């Protein structure tokens, strides 16, 4: 039930691929990720079917794999590379092609290896099903490749091509080296295995979803007879898939299971990795309610474990995201500090998200960042110089900037982003920390990129310098940012786009765009933040006020209390905040209180329904897309994290569900849902329709046959959706000043 993303703010929900789809669709600011070479002075890039390197500071370009070298023997065209990864010594490269979608991303496909020493191109996994390989990666010594195929783990000797199955019990419901729908959706867990430092074994997750009830979707469009589409989907209140970690030896394919305490079906194993240069694993476990976290060190040889750190929260414990969860090969690995035998850890236990050193030897933890602000994202660790680089925004929750401080906790927080660039910054550091790719945008400056020298944050040339070219890049601002305080004394950030020919003496219709749940914030000082791409035409030109607000519970960098105040109150606190802010806005002289519309997608669709039903005196028109109508229909990881267990507090789920208030509908409602939605099931639409019908509430409903949560499949879908959205809004909330 999510559809917006606040870039890298660490909440588990910001991992959601769906959020990426929808936030890109409406409000995406991008990231700065670059494929850096080991030397730290160059980076790789595929251009025109060939792999090239650019060497800094002059961006000297060199072809390293030509189009001809990427063409298999007997073929006339090169392979189409979707993604690539190197061996540690960068003498071999894995090339991912012929990809297929698994839930959110194309993580299945074929893999080829190009060997720079022998100048050869070789396909791996040739005896396995086509386009079935997942997460292929080299062993640290570069001699072996491991991958998953049809839920089993394999190793392949590069020199001989010999393929060895390391597991053989994989089924649709028993997954080795990868994850089920819920783990991927809610924890961004996809790649489920890790090579040992000595290349002799592999640690992997095994998920048993055999006890998970199947939810059946119906495909009525691809054949004359309907087809059932089964999905192992643990609804809220249902136990999760049982999960365990094993270590398999490459030599004999024997697995040793790690003895992690607790019922595997009542806990989650969310991170696992070999501790560098050892035969030990570091494993993070969350309990089912996700309000207790434990770190275990496990001996890969005998499976023995011991707890080295515990943390709890009255609401939930966040898993701090590091990296880009929308990357095909994303893994949320630990950040090891080998010099102190510790890890970099993020915690909100003092009320703000800060970085700590957590010793693997039982030494006292060290607080690294200090102050009344949140660390938004970790960007780079320079252990040699003793610094950590991170994004934060102490003074403006809609923006983010690069800071650094000392790893030993004795430094001050130093702002590195140029003070002249007010907005959102992101960085991708080279391996040696000498250079970084820097991207910047704000609501009137398109996303732009430069390469910088980190030491002085200077562009490598005047031509690409953002600061030097700022005036040329800036456009006329059409979005205004504001703060509004409600009668409950809650101050919220918002943005507004006024009509093009705004006349303060006239009254205009207002359209609120909402999300409002912990999975995303909508108010970000980023380019195109105020655009509505579902609207055919120009909302401002047509005469609409377009507004969005971030209520309490959204993942803005405003501290733990702000974010976690929504615990067990989804559908209540966020809805009240939005409505109370709208009441204040309706007091503005230029707002027409009789023409008030609201719309949202996924969690925003749920908020739209709740606002229409709970505050019909405010919201006269609503467009709700892919909404959760009954919170009991959604998955257990997301819903239990924020709402608890329905077995213990069922009333909270009922009080927060739109269905409970459907009888109160007075305005104009357009409700939209895809019948093939594997995220928020079409079941929600039918449950809500029954309630509305029971109370003789008239509304407009549009089901999109066999479309998923993003409503992107099928010829003409977007054009139809956009036309429907626009016509309905114009009909029931007419534009223009009066």
mmCIF file of C-alpha atoms in Angstrom, residues 319-479:
data_model
loop_
_atom_site.group_PDB
_atom_site.id
_atom_site.type_symbol
_atom_site.label_atom_id
_atom_site.label_comp_id
_atom_site.label_asym_id
_atom_site.label_seq_id
_atom_site.Cartn_x
_atom_site.Cartn_y
_atom_site.Cartn_z
ATOM 1 C CA UNK A 319 16.514 -1.216 8.984
ATOM 2 C CA UNK A 320 18.855 1.443 7.684
ATOM 3 C CA UNK A 321 19.081 1.280 3.912
ATOM 4 C CA UNK A 322 22.501 1.607 2.312
ATOM 5 C CA UNK A 323 22.645 1.865 -1.449
ATOM 6 C CA UNK A 324 19.994 1.837 -4.131
ATOM 7 C CA UNK A 325 17.238 -0.723 -3.460
ATOM 8 C CA UNK A 326 16.062 -0.454 -7.048
ATOM 9 C CA UNK A 327 19.307 -1.845 -8.447
ATOM 10 C CA UNK A 328 19.124 -5.380 -9.808
ATOM 11 C CA UNK A 329 22.006 -6.533 -7.607
ATOM 12 C CA UNK A 330 21.002 -4.559 -4.507
ATOM 13 C CA UNK A 331 22.066 -6.063 -1.196
ATOM 14 C CA UNK A 332 21.737 -4.186 2.063
ATOM 15 C CA UNK A 333 25.120 -5.223 3.398
ATOM 16 C CA UNK A 334 26.722 -4.274 6.686
ATOM 17 C CA UNK A 335 29.339 -1.515 6.722
ATOM 18 C CA UNK A 336 32.417 -3.111 8.286
ATOM 19 C CA UNK A 337 35.166 -1.024 9.901
ATOM 20 C CA UNK A 338 38.042 -3.472 9.846
ATOM 21 C CA UNK A 339 40.505 -1.255 11.734
ATOM 22 C CA UNK A 340 38.304 -1.326 14.850
ATOM 23 C CA UNK A 341 36.633 -4.701 14.143
ATOM 24 C CA UNK A 342 33.238 -3.042 14.257
ATOM 25 C CA UNK A 343 30.341 -2.055 12.031
ATOM 26 C CA UNK A 344 28.703 1.255 11.261
ATOM 27 C CA UNK A 345 25.186 1.097 12.678
ATOM 28 C CA UNK A 346 22.193 3.431 12.502
ATOM 29 C CA UNK A 347 19.785 3.827 15.412
ATOM 30 C CA UNK A 348 17.003 6.171 16.510
ATOM 31 C CA UNK A 349 17.349 5.353 20.197
ATOM 32 C CA UNK A 350 18.205 8.928 21.215
ATOM 33 C CA UNK A 351 15.282 10.327 19.226
ATOM 34 C CA UNK A 352 17.208 10.953 16.005
ATOM 35 C CA UNK A 353 18.695 8.628 13.421
ATOM 36 C CA UNK A 354 22.417 8.623 14.170
ATOM 37 C CA UNK A 355 25.443 6.539 13.249
ATOM 38 C CA UNK A 356 27.257 4.410 15.817
ATOM 39 C CA UNK A 357 30.255 2.117 15.893
ATOM 40 C CA UNK A 358 29.136 -1.292 17.161
ATOM 41 C CA UNK A 359 32.050 -3.466 18.195
ATOM 42 C CA UNK A 360 32.168 -7.116 17.123
ATOM 43 C CA UNK A 361 34.302 -7.757 20.214
ATOM 44 C CA UNK A 362 31.892 -6.479 22.856
ATOM 45 C CA UNK A 363 33.540 -3.099 23.385
ATOM 46 C CA UNK A 364 31.352 -0.062 24.208
ATOM 47 C CA UNK A 365 29.520 1.468 21.264
ATOM 48 C CA UNK A 366 30.613 4.874 19.956
ATOM 49 C CA UNK A 367 28.153 7.578 18.899
ATOM 50 C CA UNK A 368 29.542 9.126 15.709
ATOM 51 C CA UNK A 369 26.966 11.720 14.636
ATOM 52 C CA UNK A 370 25.441 13.999 17.233
ATOM 53 C CA UNK A 371 22.679 16.571 17.319
ATOM 54 C CA UNK A 372 18.989 17.199 16.681
ATOM 55 C CA UNK A 373 18.932 15.955 13.101
ATOM 56 C CA UNK A 374 18.619 12.693 11.171
ATOM 57 C CA UNK A 375 21.223 10.948 9.070
ATOM 58 C CA UNK A 376 19.304 10.404 5.838
ATOM 59 C CA UNK A 377 21.726 8.199 3.919
ATOM 60 C CA UNK A 378 25.270 6.851 4.228
ATOM 61 C CA UNK A 379 27.392 7.683 1.180
ATOM 62 C CA UNK A 380 31.025 6.757 1.881
ATOM 63 C CA UNK A 381 33.452 5.555 4.541
ATOM 64 C CA UNK A 382 37.063 6.684 4.289
ATOM 65 C CA UNK A 383 38.716 4.519 6.915
ATOM 66 C CA UNK A 384 42.212 5.646 5.940
ATOM 67 C CA UNK A 385 41.446 9.274 6.750
ATOM 68 C CA UNK A 386 38.924 8.386 9.465
ATOM 69 C CA UNK A 387 35.819 10.046 8.033
ATOM 70 C CA UNK A 388 32.261 9.041 7.213
ATOM 71 C CA UNK A 389 30.209 10.915 4.606
ATOM 72 C CA UNK A 390 26.430 11.070 4.835
ATOM 73 C CA UNK A 391 23.352 13.009 3.750
ATOM 74 C CA UNK A 392 21.417 15.101 6.259
ATOM 75 C CA UNK A 393 19.314 18.257 6.423
ATOM 76 C CA UNK A 394 19.136 19.708 9.930
ATOM 77 C CA UNK A 395 17.226 22.837 8.922
ATOM 78 C CA UNK A 396 14.903 21.817 6.078
ATOM 79 C CA UNK A 397 13.216 18.418 5.917
ATOM 80 C CA UNK A 398 12.447 18.807 2.202
ATOM 81 C CA UNK A 399 16.142 18.994 1.253
ATOM 82 C CA UNK A 400 19.339 16.972 1.733
ATOM 83 C CA UNK A 401 23.050 17.833 1.795
ATOM 84 C CA UNK A 402 26.391 16.054 2.131
ATOM 85 C CA UNK A 403 28.143 16.166 5.503
ATOM 86 C CA UNK A 404 31.168 14.437 6.960
ATOM 87 C CA UNK A 405 32.425 13.747 10.460
ATOM 88 C CA UNK A 406 35.112 11.662 12.137
ATOM 89 C CA UNK A 407 34.537 7.939 12.574
ATOM 90 C CA UNK A 408 35.847 8.049 16.138
ATOM 91 C CA UNK A 409 32.949 10.232 17.295
ATOM 92 C CA UNK A 410 35.200 13.156 18.192
ATOM 93 C CA UNK A 411 34.521 15.324 15.165
ATOM 94 C CA UNK A 412 32.001 17.982 14.257
ATOM 95 C CA UNK A 413 29.491 17.744 11.450
ATOM 96 C CA UNK A 414 30.971 19.494 8.433
ATOM 97 C CA UNK A 415 28.733 20.647 5.576
ATOM 98 C CA UNK A 416 30.334 19.827 2.203
ATOM 99 C CA UNK A 417 27.582 20.600 -0.314
ATOM 100 C CA UNK A 418 27.870 24.156 -1.665
ATOM 101 C CA UNK A 419 25.757 26.601 0.309
ATOM 102 C CA UNK A 420 24.705 28.222 -2.965
ATOM 103 C CA UNK A 421 22.889 25.043 -3.999
ATOM 104 C CA UNK A 422 19.704 24.885 -1.936
ATOM 105 C CA UNK A 423 17.816 21.662 -2.631
ATOM 106 C CA UNK A 424 18.497 17.948 -2.918
ATOM 107 C CA UNK A 425 21.982 16.516 -3.394
ATOM 108 C CA UNK A 426 23.152 12.964 -4.014
ATOM 109 C CA UNK A 427 26.606 11.426 -4.449
ATOM 110 C CA UNK A 428 28.348 8.317 -5.721
ATOM 111 C CA UNK A 429 31.907 8.099 -4.378
ATOM 112 C CA UNK A 430 34.789 6.464 -6.207
ATOM 113 C CA UNK A 431 36.349 3.476 -4.478
ATOM 114 C CA UNK A 432 39.261 5.537 -3.119
ATOM 115 C CA UNK A 433 37.051 8.484 -2.154
ATOM 116 C CA UNK A 434 39.012 10.912 -4.332
ATOM 117 C CA UNK A 435 36.183 11.648 -6.760
ATOM 118 C CA UNK A 436 32.403 11.588 -6.646
ATOM 119 C CA UNK A 437 29.522 11.953 -9.030
ATOM 120 C CA UNK A 438 27.348 14.754 -7.659
ATOM 121 C CA UNK A 439 23.739 15.330 -8.687
ATOM 122 C CA UNK A 440 21.590 18.268 -7.693
ATOM 123 C CA UNK A 441 18.096 19.587 -8.244
ATOM 124 C CA UNK A 442 15.465 21.719 -6.608
ATOM 125 C CA UNK A 443 11.956 22.673 -7.619
ATOM 126 C CA UNK A 444 13.198 25.174 -10.207
ATOM 127 C CA UNK A 445 16.480 23.528 -11.266
ATOM 128 C CA UNK A 446 16.414 20.363 -13.414
ATOM 129 C CA UNK A 447 18.432 17.424 -12.152
ATOM 130 C CA UNK A 448 22.019 18.020 -13.233
ATOM 131 C CA UNK A 449 25.266 16.155 -12.693
ATOM 132 C CA UNK A 450 28.956 16.898 -12.281
ATOM 133 C CA UNK A 451 32.060 15.009 -11.239
ATOM 134 C CA UNK A 452 33.837 16.586 -8.290
ATOM 135 C CA UNK A 453 37.056 16.283 -6.358
ATOM 136 C CA UNK A 454 35.827 15.355 -2.918
ATOM 137 C CA UNK A 455 38.532 17.186 -0.968
ATOM 138 C CA UNK A 456 37.307 20.606 -2.076
ATOM 139 C CA UNK A 457 33.913 19.749 -3.621
ATOM 140 C CA UNK A 458 35.005 21.374 -6.872
ATOM 141 C CA UNK A 459 33.852 20.334 -10.335
ATOM 142 C CA UNK A 460 36.538 18.865 -12.565
ATOM 143 C CA UNK A 461 35.841 21.540 -15.169
ATOM 144 C CA UNK A 462 34.030 24.858 -15.417
ATOM 145 C CA UNK A 463 31.893 23.466 -18.215
ATOM 146 C CA UNK A 464 30.258 20.884 -15.945
ATOM 147 C CA UNK A 465 30.294 22.946 -12.742
ATOM 148 C CA UNK A 466 26.791 23.232 -11.355
ATOM 149 C CA UNK A 467 27.647 26.321 -9.300
ATOM 150 C CA UNK A 468 29.221 28.120 -12.256
ATOM 151 C CA UNK A 469 26.299 27.302 -14.548
ATOM 152 C CA UNK A 470 23.511 27.663 -12.022
ATOM 153 C CA UNK A 471 21.908 30.732 -13.575
ATOM 154 C CA UNK A 472 21.727 28.979 -16.942
ATOM 155 C CA UNK A 473 20.166 25.887 -15.370
ATOM 156 C CA UNK A 474 17.528 27.601 -13.261
ATOM 157 C CA UNK A 475 13.995 27.943 -14.546
ATOM 158 C CA UNK A 476 11.119 30.114 -13.421
ATOM 159 C CA UNK A 477 9.793 28.677 -10.172
ATOM 160 C CA UNK A 478 6.173 27.527 -10.331
ATOM 161 C CA UNK A 479 6.098 25.583 -7.068
#
